[in-house]
Amino acid sequence: MKLNSIRGPLLLAIFVFSMGYFAGGVYGVFDFLLNATRQAALPLDFGYGGARIFGIPKKAWDLGIRRGDVLLEMDGRPFAGYTDMCEAVSKRKPGDLMPVTIRRASDGSIAHLQIPLEPRVDGSIPVWTWLWKITTQILFPLFCMLTGFWVVLNRYRDLSAWLLLFILLASATLLPTATWTGYWSAAANGWDALLGTMLPGMMMLFAIYFPDRLGIDRKRPWLKWIVLLPQSFCSAVFVWYVFFKQVNMSMFESIVPWLFPLLQVQRVVSMIAISIFFFILGAKSGTATGVDARRRLRLMWVGSAVGLTPSFFLTIYSMATGQDWGRGVPEWALLIVIVALTVFPMTLAYVVVVHRAMEIRGVLRQSMKYALARNGLSVLRGIVVAAAAFFILKLDKSTERGIGQQVAALGLSGLAWFTVRSKFSNQLSGWMDRKFFREAYSSEQVLSDLGGEVRKYADTKPLLETVTTRISGTLHTPRVSVLLANGEEYRSDSASLGSESKVIQLLKNSHKPAVVYFDDPDSWVHGVDVEDRRTLQAMDAQLLLPLAGRERLMGVMALGPKLSEEPYSNTDVQLLESVAAQTGLAIENNQLISKLASEAVQKERMNRELEIAREVQQRLFPQKFPTVGGLDCSGKCRAALVVGGDYFDFLTLPDGKLGVAIGDVSGKGISAALLMASLRSSLRGQTIGGSGALSTLMVNMNELVYEASASNRYATFFYGQYDLTTRRLEFVNAGHNAPVILRGSEVLRLEAGGPVVGLLPKAAYRQDAIDLQPGDIFLGYTDGVSEAMNHAEDEWGEEGMIASAQAHAHLDSATMIDRIIAGADAFADGAEQHDDMTLLVMKLKIPGVN
């Protein structure tokens, strides 16, 4: 990403300074948490009267120090600012005496006193304070700063993004900065004061310029300066005051009488600026011409109101009591303010960065539904556990609790987290979906059901009609177009895209949906050819879905805008992606079977028909075997006739596992081959759809094969998933000849599973697992190998096959398969092959051995 010559260095400088500021603050937090009980507290405090004492601890009061007295010296040195006091106190520990010289306000006399130093914290620091400090003074500021820089990097040409950056940096100034000394401390405190006092003005400017500049500001740009000038003046004064308060209080002695009145003026002007912020948002949301702009403004208004209202009342409280912001307020109340305040930066970041904003209810659903319903009410559990921890720690205030007791209390609260995770929470999740998000819940149900339904269609035309009609009706999307692969083009009735176009190549390479933003100059769509862009505009495309088959892109589905003009949510895209994947596999399967059937009918001679079928079936087997590290894999099928019903496959799965499948369809010839193709398509659809446990996958496979075959047709089937990292093989055996693991002279059989697939409408299966070792050999086979017969009708047997495999275990997998089949042929001695013969070998290499 290229930033221009000014903004790039500026952003880098702000980032470096902010991170340095943040690092000092983090050090200050942990210095307090770890060392506060051993460190001395500052013996005096000052308000807006320069070196005039304002805050007086009890021990200093007992020595006769009163408000308004002037601190002249500390530790034998002239007192200039807070840095002098911090350096002097850092050299002492609690209980030591700090020599001070003061001039009494009552009579002007000079007094030399010894103030006993008290600890910063009396007793151990409770766990609640740890959580509070880390959350509010580390995590929240870090979240604000990183969000701000992320937004600028994504929208660095946008003035609103830069205003948002400074708003978020100002929100991060809750972090303490007292760990720095000298002018570093002055700079850090000045940064606090600058951002804090200018925050309302920047909010007002944000409202003026986002998403489009306010009309009245175009005509009368000077009006905003009525608020900005007095606020800038007050900010400059207070930055000056805060800076020199650290190092040289004499620099602002002449304006001391004006500091507190200026503070009140600054607060009033800030209230006016914030009020203007909300007024402009409300006015713009009512007059904005674009639907998306109105959504953004309404979202920002609501999010700002929710985030800032608690802070507003806290500011009113501070003005009424004359205390600094946050002083004199219980920690639980401050926690509410901070939690609410996080809504403000998140809302502003969302409306600036997102291409199309959702309605408020959509945003609430995305944030609340997935935080509460979809994740098993995790947030609710967190609140319950936090409340339990708080009350356990605070229940007995008369008892001094050690850190061990506090940790134990939190451990008991953590245990509550797991006890709350129950079937009840999942039921409550579903109830919340149906009760509060009925329309979205129904949409998800429809699309989820559709993803499973598309596999049942044997013809592409009704399949596509069902998919497009259901998507259009569910998401209220009037325009849904499908472009299918047709030679060198992807065509529909009204549009076409070349197979080498950038649009098609993007979908082929990414295998992911592509969102189309014509109104974003940085969008990928502006990098395609003009004709292709016109084609997309003619279809009014907002979302492109790849209909992917096993090895090629079968088509493209283009979705136009919703009637509500809302963008497609992440949930929409995820569900549509699943539907598109199933549709693409169904189209591929339909085309393969249609091609096989049509060519078989058209050919006059049976051998040509079978030859075509054999070619198609061979394409269904793996064209190349996986070459993952540590494995040597191969497979081979030799049909008894031209085509057969044996099946084997290797599947590279999304989670990095390797799927291993072998099956045997009852019967021979073209009918067995068709059922074999259906078996293959069902397996790949199930694995792409992510059906979960292998036992559940096999239940689904049984139902699909049962529905797709005659009553006397079935298949034995074995499927396993091998984890390349753990070398663990999970498997289910549906009545197939048990594959064996050859481990030296030891033979292990993989038998766990259930009945054959496709014979019974309902069947149950059990999955099992085995840990493989380097040097192990997985041998899968069909009964055509083990039951190979000679002229006397004697069978070779499983023992003969295993003996041959062990004798050739030192060879690579492909050669090993050839030698085993050659052994079966030698035993048959020229007798006719009665059944399909299939072998699948997966060897685990021994490290260091080829």
Coordinates of C-alpha atoms in Angstrom, one line a residue, residues 92 141 197 301 315 499 531 548 627 680 714 730 781:
R92 CA 12.4 6.4 49.5
P141 CA -6.3 1.7 24.8
T197 CA -9.5 18.5 25.1
W301 CA -25.8 8.1 15.9
T315 CA -18.5 14.4 32.9
S499 CA -13.0 -18.7 -19.6
E531 CA -16.4 -5.6 -21.4
A548 CA -16.8 -25.5 -8.5
T627 CA 2.5 -36.4 -2.6
R680 CA -18.1 -40.9 -5.3
Y714 CA -25.8 -51.8 -2.4
E730 CA -10.0 -42.4 12.0
Y781 CA -8.5 -54.2 -1.3

